[in-house]
Structure formats: structure tokens, C-alpha cells
Amino acid sequence: LREAQALLEAVRKNRDGDVRAESAKLEVKPIPTEGRPVDFTGAVGVLTASAQMDASSARIGDPLVLKVRVEGTGNVRLFPRPSEEISWASVVAGNERLQVDTTGARVRGYKEFEFLLTPTQDGPVTLPVIRYPYFDPYREVFATAETAPADVRVAAGALAATDEDSSVEQLP
């Protein structure tokens, strides 16, 4: 272990040098199938999830940007995008952002997923809890990171409403 730490320190300081270390055995265990949640998509680590919207109100047809951040220890690059179905809006996947920290003993960081939400109904609505199931390799159990729900007010859009008193002719 000392040899490996010395090598890491030399690499961090960009120094040349030879370090010898004994080989190590690595045992890779498969992710268990027992107790696996139906919505599990392969994330492994110790994770938390949070969500943020760019506004708390919108109009029908005017898009909102939802950012879902999954953060913790694990191979952040491999975290899959959460699937989103929202009854009051159409959902389109957007950009992904990634930050990885490999300076500690464990790889950690976050992956942020953007979604474009276009409201299709007006009134007070709620962004539902977003579930992100993962496998915790240290406790050897499945767990779920969840976001908090958020209230959104959606007003009628200019193109969605019809004015009965208008003098516009209807086409046959």
C-alpha cells in the first residue's frame, strides 16, 4: 500500500521515478438480482439526487428547464440518465454535465441531466419525486436516491386558449 501511495504522490507532483509494488487480486462481484428494483438501470455507488427548475411558473407551450443532479461516490461517467414521465408536460432530454474528483481514495463527483419540460395543461401542478435507484457496493444493498417534489404554476398559453367573442372566421 505504501508503494502505491508513493506512486500516486509522484504522479500528482509530475515526478519521474520507479516504484515497485506487489500485485493485488481484485474480486469483481456481479450486481445481485435478488431485491433489484424494477426501475434499476445500473448505477453503482453511494448517491444522492436533487432537482432544480429554472422557474416556478410558466405558460402552456413555454418550456421550463429541469436539472436533475446525481451526486456521490462511484463511476460518475457511467451514471445513466433517469427516465422522466410528467403528466402535465412533454419531456425532452437535454444536455449532460459531469464533474469527477479522483484526488481522494474513492472516485466521486456528480452528473447533471437537463430536461426540457413543455407544459401541456394549465393550473397548479407538481413536479413529482424523481427516483434514482442504485446499488450500494459497500453495504451490498439496493437503495434509492430521491428528489423533493416542486410546485409549479402553469398559466394558459396564448395559442391554447380560444376567445369566443373573436371575429376570426373558422375554416371549413
PDB file of N, CA and C in Angstrom, residues 12-118:
ATOM      1  N   ARG A  12       1.039  12.827  -8.987  1.00  0.00           N
ATOM      2  CA  ARG A  12       0.406  14.129  -8.694  1.00  0.00           C
ATOM      3  C   ARG A  12       1.412  15.277  -8.812  1.00  0.00           C
ATOM      4  N   LYS A  13       2.664  15.025  -8.431  1.00  0.00           N
ATOM      5  CA  LYS A  13       3.675  16.086  -8.470  1.00  0.00           C
ATOM      6  C   LYS A  13       4.482  16.060  -9.756  1.00  0.00           C
ATOM      7  N   ASN A  14       4.067  15.207 -10.715  1.00  0.00           N
ATOM      8  CA  ASN A  14       4.736  15.097 -12.018  1.00  0.00           C
ATOM      9  C   ASN A  14       6.225  14.790 -11.876  1.00  0.00           C
ATOM     10  N   ARG A  15       6.578  13.878 -10.998  1.00  0.00           N
ATOM     11  CA  ARG A  15       7.965  13.487 -10.821  1.00  0.00           C
ATOM     12  C   ARG A  15       8.215  12.149 -11.509  1.00  0.00           C
ATOM     13  N   ASP A  16       9.409  11.990 -12.013  1.00  0.00           N
ATOM     14  CA  ASP A  16       9.813  10.709 -12.573  1.00  0.00           C
ATOM     15  C   ASP A  16      10.287   9.819 -11.434  1.00  0.00           C
ATOM     16  N   GLY A  17      10.109   8.546 -11.625  1.00  0.00           N
ATOM     17  CA  GLY A  17      10.616   7.625 -10.620  1.00  0.00           C
ATOM     18  C   GLY A  17      10.055   6.242 -10.849  1.00  0.00           C
ATOM     19  N   ASP A  18      10.718   5.276 -10.283  1.00  0.00           N
ATOM     20  CA  ASP A  18      10.272   3.894 -10.365  1.00  0.00           C
ATOM     21  C   ASP A  18       9.732   3.479  -9.013  1.00  0.00           C
ATOM     22  N   VAL A  19       8.601   2.841  -9.051  1.00  0.00           N
ATOM     23  CA  VAL A  19       8.022   2.315  -7.834  1.00  0.00           C
ATOM     24  C   VAL A  19       7.614   0.877  -8.121  1.00  0.00           C
ATOM     25  N   ARG A  20       7.966   0.013  -7.239  1.00  0.00           N
ATOM     26  CA  ARG A  20       7.582  -1.386  -7.395  1.00  0.00           C
ATOM     27  C   ARG A  20       6.546  -1.722  -6.323  1.00  0.00           C
ATOM     28  N   ALA A  21       5.580  -2.504  -6.750  1.00  0.00           N
ATOM     29  CA  ALA A  21       4.541  -2.919  -5.814  1.00  0.00           C
ATOM     30  C   ALA A  21       4.165  -4.358  -6.114  1.00  0.00           C
ATOM     31  N   GLU A  22       3.685  -5.013  -5.078  1.00  0.00           N
ATOM     32  CA  GLU A  22       3.217  -6.371  -5.279  1.00  0.00           C
ATOM     33  C   GLU A  22       1.905  -6.330  -6.040  1.00  0.00           C
ATOM     34  N   SER A  23       1.641  -7.384  -6.783  1.00  0.00           N
ATOM     35  CA  SER A  23       0.371  -7.440  -7.491  1.00  0.00           C
ATOM     36  C   SER A  23      -0.749  -7.691  -6.480  1.00  0.00           C
ATOM     37  N   ALA A  24      -1.921  -7.292  -6.846  1.00  0.00           N
ATOM     38  CA  ALA A  24      -3.075  -7.456  -5.966  1.00  0.00           C
ATOM     39  C   ALA A  24      -4.163  -8.205  -6.714  1.00  0.00           C
ATOM     40  N   LYS A  25      -4.910  -8.978  -5.975  1.00  0.00           N
ATOM     41  CA  LYS A  25      -6.045  -9.671  -6.566  1.00  0.00           C
ATOM     42  C   LYS A  25      -7.267  -8.778  -6.439  1.00  0.00           C
ATOM     43  N   LEU A  26      -8.035  -8.751  -7.488  1.00  0.00           N
ATOM     44  CA  LEU A  26      -9.250  -7.948  -7.499  1.00  0.00           C
ATOM     45  C   LEU A  26     -10.422  -8.878  -7.747  1.00  0.00           C
ATOM     46  N   GLU A  27     -11.340  -8.890  -6.819  1.00  0.00           N
ATOM     47  CA  GLU A  27     -12.522  -9.730  -6.973  1.00  0.00           C
ATOM     48  C   GLU A  27     -13.692  -8.842  -7.391  1.00  0.00           C
ATOM     49  N   VAL A  28     -14.280  -9.138  -8.531  1.00  0.00           N
ATOM     50  CA  VAL A  28     -15.421  -8.378  -9.027  1.00  0.00           C
ATOM     51  C   VAL A  28     -16.662  -9.230  -8.854  1.00  0.00           C
ATOM     52  N   LYS A  29     -17.594  -8.700  -8.081  1.00  0.00           N
ATOM     53  CA  LYS A  29     -18.828  -9.426  -7.823  1.00  0.00           C
ATOM     54  C   LYS A  29     -19.922  -8.899  -8.744  1.00  0.00           C
ATOM     55  N   PRO A  30     -20.783  -9.760  -9.227  1.00  0.00           N
ATOM     56  CA  PRO A  30     -21.907  -9.285 -10.040  1.00  0.00           C
ATOM     57  C   PRO A  30     -22.930  -8.567  -9.156  1.00  0.00           C
ATOM     58  N   ILE A  31     -23.656  -7.657  -9.761  1.00  0.00           N
ATOM     59  CA  ILE A  31     -24.745  -6.993  -9.034  1.00  0.00           C
ATOM     60  C   ILE A  31     -25.839  -8.042  -8.823  1.00  0.00           C
ATOM     61  N   PRO A  32     -26.297  -8.204  -7.598  1.00  0.00           N
ATOM     62  CA  PRO A  32     -27.299  -9.248  -7.347  1.00  0.00           C
ATOM     63  C   PRO A  32     -28.628  -8.975  -8.069  1.00  0.00           C
ATOM     64  N   THR A  33     -29.336 -10.031  -8.334  1.00  0.00           N
ATOM     65  CA  THR A  33     -30.663  -9.887  -8.938  1.00  0.00           C
ATOM     66  C   THR A  33     -31.743  -9.878  -7.859  1.00  0.00           C
ATOM     67  N   GLU A  34     -31.451 -10.510  -6.736  1.00  0.00           N
ATOM     68  CA  GLU A  34     -32.420 -10.540  -5.640  1.00  0.00           C
ATOM     69  C   GLU A  34     -32.553  -9.147  -5.023  1.00  0.00           C
ATOM     70  N   GLY A  35     -33.781  -8.696  -4.906  1.00  0.00           N
ATOM     71  CA  GLY A  35     -34.041  -7.385  -4.317  1.00  0.00           C
ATOM     72  C   GLY A  35     -33.823  -6.220  -5.267  1.00  0.00           C
ATOM     73  N   ARG A  36     -33.509  -6.521  -6.521  1.00  0.00           N
ATOM     74  CA  ARG A  36     -33.249  -5.459  -7.510  1.00  0.00           C
ATOM     75  C   ARG A  36     -34.567  -4.746  -7.856  1.00  0.00           C
ATOM     76  N   PRO A  37     -34.613  -3.418  -7.706  1.00  0.00           N
ATOM     77  CA  PRO A  37     -35.829  -2.685  -8.072  1.00  0.00           C
ATOM     78  C   PRO A  37     -36.102  -2.776  -9.577  1.00  0.00           C
ATOM     79  N   VAL A  38     -37.373  -2.777  -9.952  1.00  0.00           N
ATOM     80  CA  VAL A  38     -37.737  -2.879 -11.367  1.00  0.00           C
ATOM     81  C   VAL A  38     -37.182  -1.717 -12.179  1.00  0.00           C
ATOM     82  N   ASP A  39     -37.065  -0.544 -11.562  1.00  0.00           N
ATOM     83  CA  ASP A  39     -36.572   0.625 -12.294  1.00  0.00           C
ATOM     84  C   ASP A  39     -35.062   0.830 -12.166  1.00  0.00           C
ATOM     85  N   PHE A  40     -34.338  -0.167 -11.654  1.00  0.00           N
ATOM     86  CA  PHE A  40     -32.875  -0.093 -11.549  1.00  0.00           C
ATOM     87  C   PHE A  40     -32.272  -0.103 -12.955  1.00  0.00           C
ATOM     88  N   THR A  41     -31.376   0.857 -13.239  1.00  0.00           N
ATOM     89  CA  THR A  41     -30.780   0.957 -14.581  1.00  0.00           C
ATOM     90  C   THR A  41     -29.264   0.775 -14.576  1.00  0.00           C
ATOM     91  N   GLY A  42     -28.682   0.414 -13.432  1.00  0.00           N
ATOM     92  CA  GLY A  42     -27.270   0.081 -13.438  1.00  0.00           C
ATOM     93  C   GLY A  42     -26.350   0.973 -12.632  1.00  0.00           C
ATOM     94  N   ALA A  43     -26.840   2.015 -11.979  1.00  0.00           N
ATOM     95  CA  ALA A  43     -25.960   2.899 -11.214  1.00  0.00           C
ATOM     96  C   ALA A  43     -25.419   2.174  -9.982  1.00  0.00           C
ATOM     97  N   VAL A  44     -24.118   2.345  -9.734  1.00  0.00           N
ATOM     98  CA  VAL A  44     -23.462   1.719  -8.585  1.00  0.00           C
ATOM     99  C   VAL A  44     -22.702   2.808  -7.839  1.00  0.00           C
ATOM    100  N   GLY A  45     -22.882   2.875  -6.538  1.00  0.00           N
ATOM    101  CA  GLY A  45     -22.192   3.869  -5.725  1.00  0.00           C
ATOM    102  C   GLY A  45     -22.983   4.159  -4.473  1.00  0.00           C
ATOM    103  N   VAL A  46     -22.705   5.313  -3.876  1.00  0.00           N
ATOM    104  CA  VAL A  46     -23.479   5.837  -2.756  1.00  0.00           C
ATOM    105  C   VAL A  46     -23.929   7.210  -3.211  1.00  0.00           C
ATOM    106  N   LEU A  47     -25.228   7.371  -3.467  1.00  0.00           N
ATOM    107  CA  LEU A  47     -25.706   8.527  -4.224  1.00  0.00           C
ATOM    108  C   LEU A  47     -26.798   9.324  -3.527  1.00  0.00           C
ATOM    109  N   THR A  48     -26.874  10.589  -3.919  1.00  0.00           N
ATOM    110  CA  THR A  48     -27.996  11.454  -3.571  1.00  0.00           C
ATOM    111  C   THR A  48     -28.497  12.072  -4.874  1.00  0.00           C
ATOM    112  N   ALA A  49     -29.722  12.571  -4.846  1.00  0.00           N
ATOM    113  CA  ALA A  49     -30.295  13.208  -6.037  1.00  0.00           C
ATOM    114  C   ALA A  49     -30.974  14.504  -5.632  1.00  0.00           C
ATOM    115  N   SER A  50     -30.894  15.490  -6.515  1.00  0.00           N
ATOM    116  CA  SER A  50     -31.584  16.762  -6.299  1.00  0.00           C
ATOM    117  C   SER A  50     -32.090  17.259  -7.648  1.00  0.00           C
ATOM    118  N   ALA A  51     -33.106  18.115  -7.590  1.00  0.00           N
ATOM    119  CA  ALA A  51     -33.681  18.664  -8.823  1.00  0.00           C
ATOM    120  C   ALA A  51     -33.860  20.164  -8.661  1.00  0.00           C
ATOM    121  N   GLN A  52     -33.688  20.868  -9.773  1.00  0.00           N
ATOM    122  CA  GLN A  52     -33.844  22.324  -9.775  1.00  0.00           C
ATOM    123  C   GLN A  52     -34.488  22.723 -11.090  1.00  0.00           C
ATOM    124  N   MET A  53     -35.490  23.600 -11.015  1.00  0.00           N
ATOM    125  CA  MET A  53     -36.126  24.123 -12.229  1.00  0.00           C
ATOM    126  C   MET A  53     -35.722  25.574 -12.396  1.00  0.00           C
ATOM    127  N   ASP A  54     -35.681  26.043 -13.647  1.00  0.00           N
ATOM    128  CA  ASP A  54     -35.254  27.421 -13.883  1.00  0.00           C
ATOM    129  C   ASP A  54     -36.339  28.439 -13.536  1.00  0.00           C
ATOM    130  N   ALA A  55     -37.572  27.987 -13.303  1.00  0.00           N
ATOM    131  CA  ALA A  55     -38.657  28.890 -12.906  1.00  0.00           C
ATOM    132  C   ALA A  55     -39.716  28.082 -12.172  1.00  0.00           C
ATOM    133  N   SER A  56     -40.514  28.765 -11.365  1.00  0.00           N
ATOM    134  CA  SER A  56     -41.591  28.069 -10.648  1.00  0.00           C
ATOM    135  C   SER A  56     -42.944  28.329 -11.296  1.00  0.00           C
ATOM    136  N   SER A  57     -42.933  29.063 -12.416  1.00  0.00           N
ATOM    137  CA  SER A  57     -44.180  29.299 -13.151  1.00  0.00           C
ATOM    138  C   SER A  57     -43.866  29.362 -14.642  1.00  0.00           C
ATOM    139  N   ALA A  58     -44.895  29.058 -15.438  1.00  0.00           N
ATOM    140  CA  ALA A  58     -44.737  29.053 -16.891  1.00  0.00           C
ATOM    141  C   ALA A  58     -46.115  29.191 -17.521  1.00  0.00           C
ATOM    142  N   ARG A  59     -46.127  29.225 -18.845  1.00  0.00           N
ATOM    143  CA  ARG A  59     -47.377  29.215 -19.605  1.00  0.00           C
ATOM    144  C   ARG A  59     -47.390  27.950 -20.456  1.00  0.00           C
ATOM    145  N   ILE A  60     -48.563  27.519 -20.812  1.00  0.00           N
ATOM    146  CA  ILE A  60     -48.658  26.359 -21.705  1.00  0.00           C
ATOM    147  C   ILE A  60     -47.837  26.660 -22.956  1.00  0.00           C
ATOM    148  N   GLY A  61     -47.008  25.720 -23.344  1.00  0.00           N
ATOM    149  CA  GLY A  61     -46.183  25.859 -24.545  1.00  0.00           C
ATOM    150  C   GLY A  61     -44.838  26.515 -24.315  1.00  0.00           C
ATOM    151  N   ASP A  62     -44.642  27.185 -23.174  1.00  0.00           N
ATOM    152  CA  ASP A  62     -43.350  27.817 -22.870  1.00  0.00           C
ATOM    153  C   ASP A  62     -42.506  26.836 -22.052  1.00  0.00           C
ATOM    154  N   PRO A  63     -41.347  26.433 -22.568  1.00  0.00           N
ATOM    155  CA  PRO A  63     -40.563  25.389 -21.892  1.00  0.00           C
ATOM    156  C   PRO A  63     -39.910  25.843 -20.594  1.00  0.00           C
ATOM    157  N   LEU A  64     -39.765  24.885 -19.709  1.00  0.00           N
ATOM    158  CA  LEU A  64     -39.019  25.035 -18.463  1.00  0.00           C
ATOM    159  C   LEU A  64     -37.812  24.112 -18.552  1.00  0.00           C
ATOM    160  N   VAL A  65     -36.724  24.478 -17.885  1.00  0.00           N
ATOM    161  CA  VAL A  65     -35.545  23.606 -17.856  1.00  0.00           C
ATOM    162  C   VAL A  65     -35.467  22.982 -16.467  1.00  0.00           C
ATOM    163  N   LEU A  66     -35.447  21.647 -16.451  1.00  0.00           N
ATOM    164  CA  LEU A  66     -35.298  20.889 -15.225  1.00  0.00           C
ATOM    165  C   LEU A  66     -33.893  20.297 -15.219  1.00  0.00           C
ATOM    166  N   LYS A  67     -33.177  20.491 -14.101  1.00  0.00           N
ATOM    167  CA  LYS A  67     -31.843  19.888 -13.939  1.00  0.00           C
ATOM    168  C   LYS A  67     -31.928  18.889 -12.796  1.00  0.00           C
ATOM    169  N   VAL A  68     -31.557  17.650 -13.096  1.00  0.00           N
ATOM    170  CA  VAL A  68     -31.507  16.599 -12.079  1.00  0.00           C
ATOM    171  C   VAL A  68     -30.041  16.258 -11.865  1.00  0.00           C
ATOM    172  N   ARG A  69     -29.598  16.384 -10.621  1.00  0.00           N
ATOM    173  CA  ARG A  69     -28.195  16.104 -10.290  1.00  0.00           C
ATOM    174  C   ARG A  69     -28.120  14.839  -9.441  1.00  0.00           C
ATOM    175  N   VAL A  70     -27.285  13.896  -9.904  1.00  0.00           N
ATOM    176  CA  VAL A  70     -26.991  12.681  -9.149  1.00  0.00           C
ATOM    177  C   VAL A  70     -25.543  12.815  -8.704  1.00  0.00           C
ATOM    178  N   GLU A  71     -25.336  12.687  -7.392  1.00  0.00           N
ATOM    179  CA  GLU A  71     -24.030  13.013  -6.819  1.00  0.00           C
ATOM    180  C   GLU A  71     -23.609  11.951  -5.818  1.00  0.00           C
ATOM    181  N   GLY A  72     -22.307  11.698  -5.736  1.00  0.00           N
ATOM    182  CA  GLY A  72     -21.803  10.775  -4.732  1.00  0.00           C
ATOM    183  C   GLY A  72     -20.554  10.066  -5.182  1.00  0.00           C
ATOM    184  N   THR A  73     -20.298   8.905  -4.570  1.00  0.00           N
ATOM    185  CA  THR A  73     -19.134   8.098  -4.933  1.00  0.00           C
ATOM    186  C   THR A  73     -19.562   7.043  -5.943  1.00  0.00           C
ATOM    187  N   GLY A  74     -18.654   6.721  -6.839  1.00  0.00           N
ATOM    188  CA  GLY A  74     -18.939   5.725  -7.866  1.00  0.00           C
ATOM    189  C   GLY A  74     -18.402   6.204  -9.201  1.00  0.00           C
ATOM    190  N   ASN A  75     -18.563   5.385 -10.225  1.00  0.00           N
ATOM    191  CA  ASN A  75     -18.100   5.757 -11.557  1.00  0.00           C
ATOM    192  C   ASN A  75     -19.116   6.718 -12.180  1.00  0.00           C
ATOM    193  N   VAL A  76     -18.963   7.990 -11.875  1.00  0.00           N
ATOM    194  CA  VAL A  76     -19.909   9.028 -12.252  1.00  0.00           C
ATOM    195  C   VAL A  76     -20.173   9.032 -13.760  1.00  0.00           C
ATOM    196  N   ARG A  77     -19.156   8.764 -14.541  1.00  0.00           N
ATOM    197  CA  ARG A  77     -19.320   8.772 -16.001  1.00  0.00           C
ATOM    198  C   ARG A  77     -20.364   7.773 -16.481  1.00  0.00           C
ATOM    199  N   LEU A  78     -20.547   6.698 -15.734  1.00  0.00           N
ATOM    200  CA  LEU A  78     -21.475   5.649 -16.148  1.00  0.00           C
ATOM    201  C   LEU A  78     -22.885   5.808 -15.583  1.00  0.00           C
ATOM    202  N   PHE A  79     -23.129   6.849 -14.782  1.00  0.00           N
ATOM    203  CA  PHE A  79     -24.473   7.022 -14.235  1.00  0.00           C
ATOM    204  C   PHE A  79     -25.458   7.217 -15.384  1.00  0.00           C
ATOM    205  N   PRO A  80     -26.500   6.379 -15.479  1.00  0.00           N
ATOM    206  CA  PRO A  80     -27.468   6.522 -16.569  1.00  0.00           C
ATOM    207  C   PRO A  80     -28.445   7.671 -16.316  1.00  0.00           C
ATOM    208  N   ARG A  81     -28.979   8.208 -17.391  1.00  0.00           N
ATOM    209  CA  ARG A  81     -29.975   9.282 -17.308  1.00  0.00           C
ATOM    210  C   ARG A  81     -31.255   8.732 -16.678  1.00  0.00           C
ATOM    211  N   PRO A  82     -31.814   9.456 -15.703  1.00  0.00           N
ATOM    212  CA  PRO A  82     -33.091   8.998 -15.149  1.00  0.00           C
ATOM    213  C   PRO A  82     -34.202   9.147 -16.192  1.00  0.00           C
ATOM    214  N   SER A  83     -35.158   8.254 -16.148  1.00  0.00           N
ATOM    215  CA  SER A  83     -36.274   8.389 -17.089  1.00  0.00           C
ATOM    216  C   SER A  83     -37.337   9.258 -16.433  1.00  0.00           C
ATOM    217  N   GLU A  84     -37.892  10.139 -17.219  1.00  0.00           N
ATOM    218  CA  GLU A  84     -38.867  11.092 -16.704  1.00  0.00           C
ATOM    219  C   GLU A  84     -40.156  11.043 -17.494  1.00  0.00           C
ATOM    220  N   GLU A  85     -41.256  10.873 -16.795  1.00  0.00           N
ATOM    221  CA  GLU A  85     -42.582  10.997 -17.381  1.00  0.00           C
ATOM    222  C   GLU A  85     -43.349  11.944 -16.478  1.00  0.00           C
ATOM    223  N   ILE A  86     -43.821  13.035 -17.059  1.00  0.00           N
ATOM    224  CA  ILE A  86     -44.548  14.033 -16.286  1.00  0.00           C
ATOM    225  C   ILE A  86     -45.895  14.236 -16.956  1.00  0.00           C
ATOM    226  N   SER A  87     -46.969  14.019 -16.208  1.00  0.00           N
ATOM    227  CA  SER A  87     -48.317  14.022 -16.791  1.00  0.00           C
ATOM    228  C   SER A  87     -48.733  15.373 -17.361  1.00  0.00           C
ATOM    229  N   TRP A  88     -48.194  16.469 -16.858  1.00  0.00           N
ATOM    230  CA  TRP A  88     -48.648  17.794 -17.267  1.00  0.00           C
ATOM    231  C   TRP A  88     -47.731  18.472 -18.285  1.00  0.00           C
ATOM    232  N   ALA A  89     -46.714  17.735 -18.778  1.00  0.00           N
ATOM    233  CA  ALA A  89     -45.769  18.342 -19.724  1.00  0.00           C
ATOM    234  C   ALA A  89     -45.178  17.279 -20.645  1.00  0.00           C
ATOM    235  N   SER A  90     -44.759  17.737 -21.827  1.00  0.00           N
ATOM    236  CA  SER A  90     -43.949  16.851 -22.671  1.00  0.00           C
ATOM    237  C   SER A  90     -42.502  17.002 -22.203  1.00  0.00           C
ATOM    238  N   VAL A  91     -41.747  15.920 -22.286  1.00  0.00           N
ATOM    239  CA  VAL A  91     -40.388  15.897 -21.741  1.00  0.00           C
ATOM    240  C   VAL A  91     -39.407  15.523 -22.842  1.00  0.00           C
ATOM    241  N   VAL A  92     -38.358  16.349 -22.985  1.00  0.00           N
ATOM    242  CA  VAL A  92     -37.302  16.074 -23.959  1.00  0.00           C
ATOM    243  C   VAL A  92     -35.967  16.119 -23.219  1.00  0.00           C
ATOM    244  N   ALA A  93     -35.132  15.102 -23.438  1.00  0.00           N
ATOM    245  CA  ALA A  93     -33.812  15.058 -22.802  1.00  0.00           C
ATOM    246  C   ALA A  93     -32.929  16.158 -23.366  1.00  0.00           C
ATOM    247  N   GLY A  94     -32.148  16.781 -22.500  1.00  0.00           N
ATOM    248  CA  GLY A  94     -31.230  17.844 -22.912  1.00  0.00           C
ATOM    249  C   GLY A  94     -29.783  17.452 -22.664  1.00  0.00           C
ATOM    250  N   ASN A  95     -28.980  18.425 -22.295  1.00  0.00           N
ATOM    251  CA  ASN A  95     -27.540  18.228 -22.087  1.00  0.00           C
ATOM    252  C   ASN A  95     -27.244  17.448 -20.814  1.00  0.00           C
ATOM    253  N   GLU A  96     -26.000  16.976 -20.738  1.00  0.00           N
ATOM    254  CA  GLU A  96     -25.477  16.356 -19.519  1.00  0.00           C
ATOM    255  C   GLU A  96     -24.192  17.061 -19.142  1.00  0.00           C
ATOM    256  N   ARG A  97     -23.984  17.263 -17.838  1.00  0.00           N
ATOM    257  CA  ARG A  97     -22.742  17.842 -17.335  1.00  0.00           C
ATOM    258  C   ARG A  97     -22.141  16.851 -16.352  1.00  0.00           C
ATOM    259  N   LEU A  98     -20.828  16.884 -16.253  1.00  0.00           N
ATOM    260  CA  LEU A  98     -20.131  15.897 -15.451  1.00  0.00           C
ATOM    261  C   LEU A  98     -18.995  16.565 -14.702  1.00  0.00           C
ATOM    262  N   GLN A  99     -18.827  16.199 -13.436  1.00  0.00           N
ATOM    263  CA  GLN A  99     -17.646  16.612 -12.688  1.00  0.00           C
ATOM    264  C   GLN A  99     -17.164  15.400 -11.900  1.00  0.00           C
ATOM    265  N   VAL A 100     -15.904  15.052 -12.089  1.00  0.00           N
ATOM    266  CA  VAL A 100     -15.324  13.882 -11.447  1.00  0.00           C
ATOM    267  C   VAL A 100     -14.135  14.321 -10.602  1.00  0.00           C
ATOM    268  N   ASP A 101     -14.065  13.792  -9.382  1.00  0.00           N
ATOM    269  CA  ASP A 101     -12.948  14.073  -8.482  1.00  0.00           C
ATOM    270  C   ASP A 101     -12.252  12.753  -8.172  1.00  0.00           C
ATOM    271  N   THR A 102     -11.018  12.628  -8.639  1.00  0.00           N
ATOM    272  CA  THR A 102     -10.260  11.397  -8.410  1.00  0.00           C
ATOM    273  C   THR A 102      -9.100  11.619  -7.441  1.00  0.00           C
ATOM    274  N   THR A 103      -9.096  12.720  -6.712  1.00  0.00           N
ATOM    275  CA  THR A 103      -7.974  13.022  -5.821  1.00  0.00           C
ATOM    276  C   THR A 103      -8.036  12.244  -4.519  1.00  0.00           C
ATOM    277  N   GLY A 104      -9.208  11.760  -4.137  1.00  0.00           N
ATOM    278  CA  GLY A 104      -9.335  11.019  -2.883  1.00  0.00           C
ATOM    279  C   GLY A 104      -9.185   9.521  -3.094  1.00  0.00           C
ATOM    280  N   ALA A 105      -9.448   8.780  -2.034  1.00  0.00           N
ATOM    281  CA  ALA A 105      -9.338   7.326  -2.093  1.00  0.00           C
ATOM    282  C   ALA A 105     -10.437   6.715  -2.957  1.00  0.00           C
ATOM    283  N   ARG A 106     -11.564   7.414  -3.068  1.00  0.00           N
ATOM    284  CA  ARG A 106     -12.683   6.927  -3.881  1.00  0.00           C
ATOM    285  C   ARG A 106     -13.037   7.970  -4.926  1.00  0.00           C
ATOM    286  N   VAL A 107     -13.438   7.480  -6.098  1.00  0.00           N
ATOM    287  CA  VAL A 107     -13.884   8.383  -7.163  1.00  0.00           C
ATOM    288  C   VAL A 107     -15.247   8.934  -6.764  1.00  0.00           C
ATOM    289  N   ARG A 108     -15.408  10.246  -6.891  1.00  0.00           N
ATOM    290  CA  ARG A 108     -16.684  10.874  -6.563  1.00  0.00           C
ATOM    291  C   ARG A 108     -16.944  12.024  -7.520  1.00  0.00           C
ATOM    292  N   GLY A 109     -18.142  12.543  -7.492  1.00  0.00           N
ATOM    293  CA  GLY A 109     -18.485  13.666  -8.343  1.00  0.00           C
ATOM    294  C   GLY A 109     -19.978  13.734  -8.559  1.00  0.00           C
ATOM    295  N   TYR A 110     -20.361  14.376  -9.655  1.00  0.00           N
ATOM    296  CA  TYR A 110     -21.785  14.447  -9.969  1.00  0.00           C
ATOM    297  C   TYR A 110     -21.984  14.400 -11.473  1.00  0.00           C
ATOM    298  N   LYS A 111     -23.201  14.018 -11.833  1.00  0.00           N
ATOM    299  CA  LYS A 111     -23.642  14.069 -13.217  1.00  0.00           C
ATOM    300  C   LYS A 111     -24.979  14.777 -13.195  1.00  0.00           C
ATOM    301  N   GLU A 112     -25.081  15.804 -14.028  1.00  0.00           N
ATOM    302  CA  GLU A 112     -26.293  16.618 -14.080  1.00  0.00           C
ATOM    303  C   GLU A 112     -26.982  16.388 -15.419  1.00  0.00           C
ATOM    304  N   PHE A 113     -28.263  16.111 -15.368  1.00  0.00           N
ATOM    305  CA  PHE A 113     -29.058  15.817 -16.559  1.00  0.00           C
ATOM    306  C   PHE A 113     -30.092  16.925 -16.745  1.00  0.00           C
ATOM    307  N   GLU A 114     -30.139  17.510 -17.937  1.00  0.00           N
ATOM    308  CA  GLU A 114     -31.155  18.523 -18.231  1.00  0.00           C
ATOM    309  C   GLU A 114     -32.317  17.893 -18.969  1.00  0.00           C
ATOM    310  N   PHE A 115     -33.514  18.394 -18.664  1.00  0.00           N
ATOM    311  CA  PHE A 115     -34.734  18.009 -19.358  1.00  0.00           C
ATOM    312  C   PHE A 115     -35.470  19.288 -19.729  1.00  0.00           C
ATOM    313  N   LEU A 116     -36.050  19.314 -20.897  1.00  0.00           N
ATOM    314  CA  LEU A 116     -36.875  20.425 -21.339  1.00  0.00           C
ATOM    315  C   LEU A 116     -38.323  20.007 -21.132  1.00  0.00           C
ATOM    316  N   LEU A 117     -39.032  20.717 -20.243  1.00  0.00           N
ATOM    317  CA  LEU A 117     -40.431  20.409 -19.944  1.00  0.00           C
ATOM    318  C   LEU A 117     -41.311  21.454 -20.614  1.00  0.00           C
ATOM    319  N   THR A 118     -42.211  21.035 -21.470  1.00  0.00           N
ATOM    320  CA  THR A 118     -43.142  21.963 -22.118  1.00  0.00           C
ATOM    321  C   THR A 118     -44.535  21.672 -21.583  1.00  0.00           C
TER     322      THR A 118
END
